[in-house]
Amino acid sequence: RSIVTESTTDIPTPTGPMRAHLYSPRQPGRPEKARPGLLLYSEIFQQTAPVKRLAISLASFGYLVAVPEVYHSHEPPGTVLGYDDIGKERGNALKGMIPMRAFDDDAMALVRALKQHPNCNGKLGAMGICLGGHLAFRAALLPEILASACFYPTDLHSGTLGLGGKADSLGRAKEIQGELLMVFGRQDPHVPVEGRRMIHDALERSAVFFSWHEFNAVHAFMRDEGERFDAECTRAAVGLALDMFRRAL
């Protein structure tokens, strides 16, 4: 059984310091040991209470989990957007202001920080939901990422992420060297069936080592607040990710 401790760190990036929330497991009465690291990317709202609970849960399975504030170049440290129209509008606006190069620089900075962390053994994975699902896919392009779990990633099939809306993430899928897990809700309007087919076909063509799962669920079914939450699907989906991380990390 692991007890999880929380801390924060400010990681240098080309666009200024990026706040990251760290969740580190330890077992009482046993010597400290280095753990695999996980980059956990949030929805467009940054680290909300549901994202924090997810991070703590993952850490309790023995991973050093880092949740970065991806809007750090536009919002002060600690900013959390609300699950309301104002928060949604701001989050959607911000994801279109940041160049993809900046998202990539942030991922590389986070990878470096985790590798240098005394509680990390150097093996890294990534996981993300919604916007974070796309960023976890993007992180998978880095050779240091051995496995990546992408939950209902938005803007992946359309490439409409970042400044100018010209993300080339799917077109670069052949660069992914680690294992990939793709999870979707079949009733998700943000990733319709045509978009899911586009993603699946691109991964097939690129010979990526991936698993694919679709649940009868809506967008944000893993958010354990509000009417969208599906506990059964979430339990199964997170279990798939944990199985992959156990194999790969």
PDB file of C-alpha atoms in Angstrom:
ATOM      1  CA  ARG A   1       0.000   0.000   0.000  1.00  0.00           C
ATOM      2  CA  SER A   2       1.376   3.399  -0.993  1.00  0.00           C
ATOM      3  CA  ILE A   3       0.923   6.782   0.642  1.00  0.00           C
ATOM      4  CA  VAL A   4       1.055   9.655  -1.832  1.00  0.00           C
ATOM      5  CA  THR A   5       2.792  12.928  -1.110  1.00  0.00           C
ATOM      6  CA  GLU A   6       2.143  16.080  -3.139  1.00  0.00           C
ATOM      7  CA  SER A   7       4.541  18.864  -4.084  1.00  0.00           C
ATOM      8  CA  THR A   8       5.034  21.441  -6.805  1.00  0.00           C
ATOM      9  CA  THR A   9       8.009  22.461  -8.879  1.00  0.00           C
ATOM     10  CA  ASP A  10       8.593  25.196 -11.453  1.00  0.00           C
ATOM     11  CA  ILE A  11      10.317  23.799 -14.534  1.00  0.00           C
ATOM     12  CA  PRO A  12      12.257  26.160 -16.836  1.00  0.00           C
ATOM     13  CA  THR A  13      10.955  26.310 -20.423  1.00  0.00           C
ATOM     14  CA  PRO A  14      11.672  28.663 -23.355  1.00  0.00           C
ATOM     15  CA  THR A  15       8.395  30.478 -22.602  1.00  0.00           C
ATOM     16  CA  GLY A  16       8.945  30.831 -18.863  1.00  0.00           C
ATOM     17  CA  PRO A  17       8.635  28.612 -15.785  1.00  0.00           C
ATOM     18  CA  MET A  18       6.013  25.867 -15.953  1.00  0.00           C
ATOM     19  CA  ARG A  19       4.360  24.821 -12.706  1.00  0.00           C
ATOM     20  CA  ALA A  20       4.064  21.057 -12.349  1.00  0.00           C
ATOM     21  CA  HIS A  21       2.239  19.208  -9.594  1.00  0.00           C
ATOM     22  CA  LEU A  22       4.107  16.110  -8.436  1.00  0.00           C
ATOM     23  CA  TYR A  23       2.580  13.078  -6.744  1.00  0.00           C
ATOM     24  CA  SER A  24       5.087  10.652  -5.279  1.00  0.00           C
ATOM     25  CA  PRO A  25       4.265   7.288  -3.659  1.00  0.00           C
ATOM     26  CA  ARG A  26       6.012   5.837  -0.657  1.00  0.00           C
ATOM     27  CA  GLN A  27       5.452   2.734   1.425  1.00  0.00           C
ATOM     28  CA  PRO A  28       5.650   3.265   5.210  1.00  0.00           C
ATOM     29  CA  GLY A  29       8.323   1.194   6.863  1.00  0.00           C
ATOM     30  CA  ARG A  30      10.146   0.448   3.634  1.00  0.00           C
ATOM     31  CA  PRO A  31      13.174   2.168   2.078  1.00  0.00           C
ATOM     32  CA  GLU A  32      12.486   4.786  -0.549  1.00  0.00           C
ATOM     33  CA  LYS A  33      12.961   3.560  -4.108  1.00  0.00           C
ATOM     34  CA  ALA A  34      12.946   5.145  -7.532  1.00  0.00           C
ATOM     35  CA  ARG A  35       9.742   4.776  -9.538  1.00  0.00           C
ATOM     36  CA  PRO A  36       8.714   5.079 -13.176  1.00  0.00           C
ATOM     37  CA  GLY A  37       7.473   8.563 -14.070  1.00  0.00           C
ATOM     38  CA  LEU A  38       4.187   9.520 -15.694  1.00  0.00           C
ATOM     39  CA  LEU A  39       3.400  12.771 -17.493  1.00  0.00           C
ATOM     40  CA  LEU A  40      -0.319  13.323 -16.829  1.00  0.00           C
ATOM     41  CA  TYR A  41      -1.900  15.903 -19.120  1.00  0.00           C
ATOM     42  CA  SER A  42      -5.173  17.493 -18.045  1.00  0.00           C
ATOM     43  CA  GLU A  43      -8.247  18.673 -19.879  1.00  0.00           C
ATOM     44  CA  ILE A  44      -8.445  22.272 -21.106  1.00  0.00           C
ATOM     45  CA  PHE A  45      -9.173  23.345 -17.501  1.00  0.00           C
ATOM     46  CA  GLN A  46      -5.711  22.416 -16.099  1.00  0.00           C
ATOM     47  CA  GLN A  47      -5.480  20.605 -12.756  1.00  0.00           C
ATOM     48  CA  THR A  48      -9.046  20.448 -11.532  1.00  0.00           C
ATOM     49  CA  ALA A  49     -10.164  18.311  -8.603  1.00  0.00           C
ATOM     50  CA  PRO A  50     -10.984  15.294 -10.837  1.00  0.00           C
ATOM     51  CA  VAL A  51      -7.548  15.494 -12.472  1.00  0.00           C
ATOM     52  CA  LYS A  52      -5.874  15.674  -9.063  1.00  0.00           C
ATOM     53  CA  ARG A  53      -7.810  12.617  -7.881  1.00  0.00           C
ATOM     54  CA  LEU A  54      -6.733  10.755 -11.008  1.00  0.00           C
ATOM     55  CA  ALA A  55      -3.102  11.737 -10.388  1.00  0.00           C
ATOM     56  CA  ILE A  56      -3.233  10.517  -6.792  1.00  0.00           C
ATOM     57  CA  SER A  57      -4.807   7.256  -7.906  1.00  0.00           C
ATOM     58  CA  LEU A  58      -2.081   6.639 -10.485  1.00  0.00           C
ATOM     59  CA  ALA A  59       0.635   7.510  -7.980  1.00  0.00           C
ATOM     60  CA  SER A  60      -0.811   5.030  -5.500  1.00  0.00           C
ATOM     61  CA  PHE A  61       0.001   2.277  -8.003  1.00  0.00           C
ATOM     62  CA  GLY A  62       3.675   3.161  -7.757  1.00  0.00           C
ATOM     63  CA  TYR A  63       4.321   5.959 -10.249  1.00  0.00           C
ATOM     64  CA  LEU A  64       5.829   9.397  -9.845  1.00  0.00           C
ATOM     65  CA  VAL A  65       3.127  11.491 -11.511  1.00  0.00           C
ATOM     66  CA  ALA A  66       3.651  15.007 -12.862  1.00  0.00           C
ATOM     67  CA  VAL A  67       0.712  17.198 -13.913  1.00  0.00           C
ATOM     68  CA  PRO A  68       1.984  20.229 -15.870  1.00  0.00           C
ATOM     69  CA  GLU A  69       0.131  23.523 -16.189  1.00  0.00           C
ATOM     70  CA  VAL A  70       0.141  23.707 -19.977  1.00  0.00           C
ATOM     71  CA  TYR A  71      -1.140  27.309 -20.080  1.00  0.00           C
ATOM     72  CA  HIS A  72       1.759  28.631 -18.001  1.00  0.00           C
ATOM     73  CA  SER A  73       2.779  31.180 -20.659  1.00  0.00           C
ATOM     74  CA  HIS A  74      -0.649  32.850 -20.449  1.00  0.00           C
ATOM     75  CA  GLU A  75      -1.938  32.174 -16.922  1.00  0.00           C
ATOM     76  CA  PRO A  76      -0.315  32.585 -13.469  1.00  0.00           C
ATOM     77  CA  PRO A  77       0.803  29.478 -11.550  1.00  0.00           C
ATOM     78  CA  GLY A  78      -2.023  27.605  -9.905  1.00  0.00           C
ATOM     79  CA  THR A  79      -4.683  28.675 -12.397  1.00  0.00           C
ATOM     80  CA  VAL A  80      -7.622  26.274 -12.626  1.00  0.00           C
ATOM     81  CA  LEU A  81     -10.419  27.026 -15.070  1.00  0.00           C
ATOM     82  CA  GLY A  82     -13.996  26.256 -14.084  1.00  0.00           C
ATOM     83  CA  TYR A  83     -16.229  23.578 -15.539  1.00  0.00           C
ATOM     84  CA  ASP A  84     -18.547  26.262 -16.869  1.00  0.00           C
ATOM     85  CA  ASP A  85     -19.017  28.317 -20.024  1.00  0.00           C
ATOM     86  CA  ILE A  86     -16.443  30.901 -18.957  1.00  0.00           C
ATOM     87  CA  GLY A  87     -13.824  28.256 -18.204  1.00  0.00           C
ATOM     88  CA  LYS A  88     -14.605  26.357 -21.389  1.00  0.00           C
ATOM     89  CA  GLU A  89     -14.341  29.477 -23.514  1.00  0.00           C
ATOM     90  CA  ARG A  90     -11.023  30.470 -21.949  1.00  0.00           C
ATOM     91  CA  GLY A  91      -9.563  26.964 -22.202  1.00  0.00           C
ATOM     92  CA  ASN A  92     -10.526  26.597 -25.849  1.00  0.00           C
ATOM     93  CA  ALA A  93      -9.082  30.022 -26.617  1.00  0.00           C
ATOM     94  CA  LEU A  94      -5.794  29.248 -24.869  1.00  0.00           C
ATOM     95  CA  LYS A  95      -5.222  25.976 -26.682  1.00  0.00           C
ATOM     96  CA  GLY A  96      -5.335  27.930 -29.926  1.00  0.00           C
ATOM     97  CA  MET A  97      -2.844  30.575 -28.758  1.00  0.00           C
ATOM     98  CA  ILE A  98       0.106  28.309 -28.000  1.00  0.00           C
ATOM     99  CA  PRO A  99       2.389  27.196 -30.860  1.00  0.00           C
ATOM    100  CA  MET A 100       2.890  23.454 -31.168  1.00  0.00           C
ATOM    101  CA  ARG A 101       6.609  24.101 -30.772  1.00  0.00           C
ATOM    102  CA  ALA A 102       5.894  25.452 -27.287  1.00  0.00           C
ATOM    103  CA  PHE A 103       3.843  22.382 -26.356  1.00  0.00           C
ATOM    104  CA  ASP A 104       6.759  20.224 -27.560  1.00  0.00           C
ATOM    105  CA  ASP A 105       9.333  22.282 -25.645  1.00  0.00           C
ATOM    106  CA  ASP A 106       7.249  21.906 -22.488  1.00  0.00           C
ATOM    107  CA  ALA A 107       7.071  18.120 -22.946  1.00  0.00           C
ATOM    108  CA  MET A 108      10.839  17.893 -23.361  1.00  0.00           C
ATOM    109  CA  ALA A 109      11.369  20.065 -20.277  1.00  0.00           C
ATOM    110  CA  LEU A 110       9.040  17.846 -18.256  1.00  0.00           C
ATOM    111  CA  VAL A 111      10.850  14.722 -19.469  1.00  0.00           C
ATOM    112  CA  ARG A 112      14.189  16.186 -18.396  1.00  0.00           C
ATOM    113  CA  ALA A 113      12.835  17.198 -15.002  1.00  0.00           C
ATOM    114  CA  LEU A 114      11.396  13.754 -14.284  1.00  0.00           C
ATOM    115  CA  LYS A 115      14.554  11.970 -15.396  1.00  0.00           C
ATOM    116  CA  GLN A 116      16.551  14.131 -12.989  1.00  0.00           C
ATOM    117  CA  HIS A 117      14.117  13.650 -10.095  1.00  0.00           C
ATOM    118  CA  PRO A 118      15.601  11.509  -7.292  1.00  0.00           C
ATOM    119  CA  ASN A 119      12.373   9.490  -7.008  1.00  0.00           C
ATOM    120  CA  CYS A 120      12.299   8.571 -10.722  1.00  0.00           C
ATOM    121  CA  ASN A 121      14.085   5.553 -12.192  1.00  0.00           C
ATOM    122  CA  GLY A 122      14.239   7.107 -15.673  1.00  0.00           C
ATOM    123  CA  LYS A 123      11.462   5.053 -17.274  1.00  0.00           C
ATOM    124  CA  LEU A 124       8.708   7.362 -18.495  1.00  0.00           C
ATOM    125  CA  GLY A 125       5.154   7.120 -19.760  1.00  0.00           C
ATOM    126  CA  ALA A 126       2.466   9.656 -20.641  1.00  0.00           C
ATOM    127  CA  MET A 127      -1.282   9.821 -20.150  1.00  0.00           C
ATOM    128  CA  GLY A 128      -3.860  12.452 -20.960  1.00  0.00           C
ATOM    129  CA  ILE A 129      -7.546  13.234 -21.283  1.00  0.00           C
ATOM    130  CA  CYS A 130      -9.267  15.467 -23.869  1.00  0.00           C
ATOM    131  CA  LEU A 131      -6.684  18.139 -24.801  1.00  0.00           C
ATOM    132  CA  GLY A 132      -4.325  16.126 -22.631  1.00  0.00           C
ATOM    133  CA  GLY A 133      -4.998  13.036 -24.737  1.00  0.00           C
ATOM    134  CA  HIS A 134      -3.629  14.899 -27.751  1.00  0.00           C
ATOM    135  CA  LEU A 135      -0.641  16.150 -25.753  1.00  0.00           C
ATOM    136  CA  ALA A 136       0.046  12.616 -24.488  1.00  0.00           C
ATOM    137  CA  PHE A 137       0.028  11.473 -28.132  1.00  0.00           C
ATOM    138  CA  ARG A 138       2.392  14.306 -28.929  1.00  0.00           C
ATOM    139  CA  ALA A 139       4.647  13.317 -26.035  1.00  0.00           C
ATOM    140  CA  ALA A 140       4.758   9.789 -27.450  1.00  0.00           C
ATOM    141  CA  LEU A 141       6.782  11.204 -30.357  1.00  0.00           C
ATOM    142  CA  LEU A 142       9.677  11.566 -27.902  1.00  0.00           C
ATOM    143  CA  PRO A 143      11.905   8.477 -27.702  1.00  0.00           C
ATOM    144  CA  GLU A 144      12.005   8.741 -23.888  1.00  0.00           C
ATOM    145  CA  ILE A 145       8.266   7.957 -23.660  1.00  0.00           C
ATOM    146  CA  LEU A 146       7.937   4.170 -23.520  1.00  0.00           C
ATOM    147  CA  ALA A 147       4.138   4.077 -23.357  1.00  0.00           C
ATOM    148  CA  SER A 148       1.349   6.605 -23.784  1.00  0.00           C
ATOM    149  CA  ALA A 149      -2.369   6.388 -22.942  1.00  0.00           C
ATOM    150  CA  CYS A 150      -4.582   8.809 -24.875  1.00  0.00           C
ATOM    151  CA  PHE A 151      -8.163   9.181 -23.670  1.00  0.00           C
ATOM    152  CA  TYR A 152     -10.600  10.764 -26.160  1.00  0.00           C
ATOM    153  CA  PRO A 153      -7.882  13.046 -27.599  1.00  0.00           C
ATOM    154  CA  THR A 154      -9.366  16.146 -29.195  1.00  0.00           C
ATOM    155  CA  ASP A 155      -8.134  17.867 -32.373  1.00  0.00           C
ATOM    156  CA  LEU A 156      -6.028  14.836 -33.293  1.00  0.00           C
ATOM    157  CA  HIS A 157      -7.985  13.829 -36.394  1.00  0.00           C
ATOM    158  CA  SER A 158      -8.517  17.441 -37.487  1.00  0.00           C
ATOM    159  CA  GLY A 159      -5.083  18.792 -36.582  1.00  0.00           C
ATOM    160  CA  THR A 160      -6.750  21.896 -35.147  1.00  0.00           C
ATOM    161  CA  LEU A 161      -4.563  22.371 -32.085  1.00  0.00           C
ATOM    162  CA  GLY A 162      -2.117  25.161 -31.392  1.00  0.00           C
ATOM    163  CA  LEU A 163      -1.498  28.540 -32.955  1.00  0.00           C
ATOM    164  CA  GLY A 164      -2.828  28.480 -36.500  1.00  0.00           C
ATOM    165  CA  GLY A 165      -4.579  25.144 -35.970  1.00  0.00           C
ATOM    166  CA  LYS A 166      -2.068  23.153 -37.992  1.00  0.00           C
ATOM    167  CA  ALA A 167      -0.939  20.379 -35.659  1.00  0.00           C
ATOM    168  CA  ASP A 168       0.899  17.619 -37.514  1.00  0.00           C
ATOM    169  CA  SER A 169       0.614  15.069 -34.694  1.00  0.00           C
ATOM    170  CA  LEU A 170      -1.219  12.335 -36.601  1.00  0.00           C
ATOM    171  CA  GLY A 171       1.002  12.758 -39.645  1.00  0.00           C
ATOM    172  CA  ARG A 172       4.032  12.047 -37.463  1.00  0.00           C
ATOM    173  CA  ALA A 173       2.629   8.863 -35.915  1.00  0.00           C
ATOM    174  CA  LYS A 174       5.378   6.755 -37.497  1.00  0.00           C
ATOM    175  CA  GLU A 175       7.833   8.434 -35.093  1.00  0.00           C
ATOM    176  CA  ILE A 176       6.192   6.769 -32.084  1.00  0.00           C
ATOM    177  CA  GLN A 177       8.544   4.088 -30.755  1.00  0.00           C
ATOM    178  CA  GLY A 178       6.735   3.056 -27.580  1.00  0.00           C
ATOM    179  CA  GLU A 179       3.380   1.398 -26.949  1.00  0.00           C
ATOM    180  CA  LEU A 180       0.200   3.402 -27.489  1.00  0.00           C
ATOM    181  CA  LEU A 181      -3.261   3.046 -25.975  1.00  0.00           C
ATOM    182  CA  MET A 182      -6.170   4.867 -27.624  1.00  0.00           C
ATOM    183  CA  VAL A 183      -9.507   5.104 -25.786  1.00  0.00           C
ATOM    184  CA  PHE A 184     -12.678   6.796 -27.033  1.00  0.00           C
ATOM    185  CA  GLY A 185     -16.344   7.238 -26.189  1.00  0.00           C
ATOM    186  CA  ARG A 186     -18.582   6.240 -29.085  1.00  0.00           C
ATOM    187  CA  GLN A 187     -21.020   9.042 -28.246  1.00  0.00           C
ATOM    188  CA  ASP A 188     -18.311  11.729 -28.146  1.00  0.00           C
ATOM    189  CA  PRO A 189     -19.204  14.530 -30.603  1.00  0.00           C
ATOM    190  CA  HIS A 190     -15.654  15.925 -30.432  1.00  0.00           C
ATOM    191  CA  VAL A 191     -14.221  12.752 -31.972  1.00  0.00           C
ATOM    192  CA  PRO A 192     -16.958  11.391 -34.277  1.00  0.00           C
ATOM    193  CA  VAL A 193     -16.779   8.024 -35.972  1.00  0.00           C
ATOM    194  CA  GLU A 194     -15.191   9.520 -39.089  1.00  0.00           C
ATOM    195  CA  GLY A 195     -12.456  11.071 -36.958  1.00  0.00           C
ATOM    196  CA  ARG A 196     -11.850   7.830 -35.083  1.00  0.00           C
ATOM    197  CA  ARG A 197     -11.517   5.948 -38.351  1.00  0.00           C
ATOM    198  CA  MET A 198      -9.022   8.529 -39.589  1.00  0.00           C
ATOM    199  CA  ILE A 199      -6.907   8.109 -36.462  1.00  0.00           C
ATOM    200  CA  HIS A 200      -7.098   4.313 -36.572  1.00  0.00           C
ATOM    201  CA  ASP A 201      -6.143   4.140 -40.245  1.00  0.00           C
ATOM    202  CA  ALA A 202      -3.208   6.510 -39.735  1.00  0.00           C
ATOM    203  CA  LEU A 203      -1.874   4.355 -36.894  1.00  0.00           C
ATOM    204  CA  GLU A 204      -2.261   1.214 -39.011  1.00  0.00           C
ATOM    205  CA  ARG A 205      -0.376   2.781 -41.906  1.00  0.00           C
ATOM    206  CA  SER A 206       2.375   3.941 -39.580  1.00  0.00           C
ATOM    207  CA  ALA A 207       2.848   0.458 -38.070  1.00  0.00           C
ATOM    208  CA  VAL A 208       2.484   1.835 -34.546  1.00  0.00           C
ATOM    209  CA  PHE A 209       2.292  -0.714 -31.702  1.00  0.00           C
ATOM    210  CA  PHE A 210      -1.127   0.280 -30.374  1.00  0.00           C
ATOM    211  CA  SER A 211      -4.296  -0.929 -28.672  1.00  0.00           C
ATOM    212  CA  TRP A 212      -7.712   0.530 -29.451  1.00  0.00           C
ATOM    213  CA  HIS A 213     -10.802   0.615 -27.252  1.00  0.00           C
ATOM    214  CA  GLU A 214     -14.183   2.298 -27.641  1.00  0.00           C
ATOM    215  CA  PHE A 215     -16.774   2.535 -24.884  1.00  0.00           C
ATOM    216  CA  ASN A 216     -20.433   3.449 -25.081  1.00  0.00           C
ATOM    217  CA  ALA A 217     -19.794   6.746 -23.342  1.00  0.00           C
ATOM    218  CA  VAL A 218     -19.801  10.488 -23.965  1.00  0.00           C
ATOM    219  CA  HIS A 219     -16.945  12.978 -23.969  1.00  0.00           C
ATOM    220  CA  ALA A 220     -15.214  13.429 -20.589  1.00  0.00           C
ATOM    221  CA  PHE A 221     -16.649  10.173 -19.238  1.00  0.00           C
ATOM    222  CA  MET A 222     -13.636   9.916 -16.898  1.00  0.00           C
ATOM    223  CA  ARG A 223     -14.371  13.220 -15.146  1.00  0.00           C
ATOM    224  CA  ASP A 224     -15.765  12.169 -11.775  1.00  0.00           C
ATOM    225  CA  GLU A 225     -17.887  15.297 -11.414  1.00  0.00           C
ATOM    226  CA  GLY A 226     -21.152  15.963 -13.160  1.00  0.00           C
ATOM    227  CA  GLU A 227     -23.518  13.928 -15.284  1.00  0.00           C
ATOM    228  CA  ARG A 228     -20.983  12.699 -17.864  1.00  0.00           C
ATOM    229  CA  PHE A 229     -19.084  10.482 -15.434  1.00  0.00           C
ATOM    230  CA  ASP A 230     -19.222   6.762 -16.145  1.00  0.00           C
ATOM    231  CA  ALA A 231     -17.624   4.867 -13.279  1.00  0.00           C
ATOM    232  CA  GLU A 232     -17.656   1.464 -14.997  1.00  0.00           C
ATOM    233  CA  CYS A 233     -16.026   2.724 -18.177  1.00  0.00           C
ATOM    234  CA  THR A 234     -13.496   4.735 -16.178  1.00  0.00           C
ATOM    235  CA  ARG A 235     -12.511   1.730 -14.075  1.00  0.00           C
ATOM    236  CA  ALA A 236     -11.978  -0.352 -17.202  1.00  0.00           C
ATOM    237  CA  ALA A 237     -10.166   2.409 -19.109  1.00  0.00           C
ATOM    238  CA  VAL A 238      -7.743   3.250 -16.309  1.00  0.00           C
ATOM    239  CA  GLY A 239      -7.148  -0.469 -15.849  1.00  0.00           C
ATOM    240  CA  LEU A 240      -6.088  -0.744 -19.480  1.00  0.00           C
ATOM    241  CA  ALA A 241      -3.605   2.082 -18.981  1.00  0.00           C
ATOM    242  CA  LEU A 242      -2.206   0.563 -15.792  1.00  0.00           C
ATOM    243  CA  ASP A 243      -1.781  -2.797 -17.525  1.00  0.00           C
ATOM    244  CA  MET A 244       0.171  -1.118 -20.321  1.00  0.00           C
ATOM    245  CA  PHE A 245       2.362   0.877 -17.950  1.00  0.00           C
ATOM    246  CA  ARG A 246       3.092  -2.259 -15.952  1.00  0.00           C
ATOM    247  CA  ARG A 247       4.241  -4.010 -19.128  1.00  0.00           C
ATOM    248  CA  ALA A 248       6.213  -1.119 -20.603  1.00  0.00           C
ATOM    249  CA  LEU A 249       7.637   0.619 -17.538  1.00  0.00           C
TER     250      LEU A 249
END
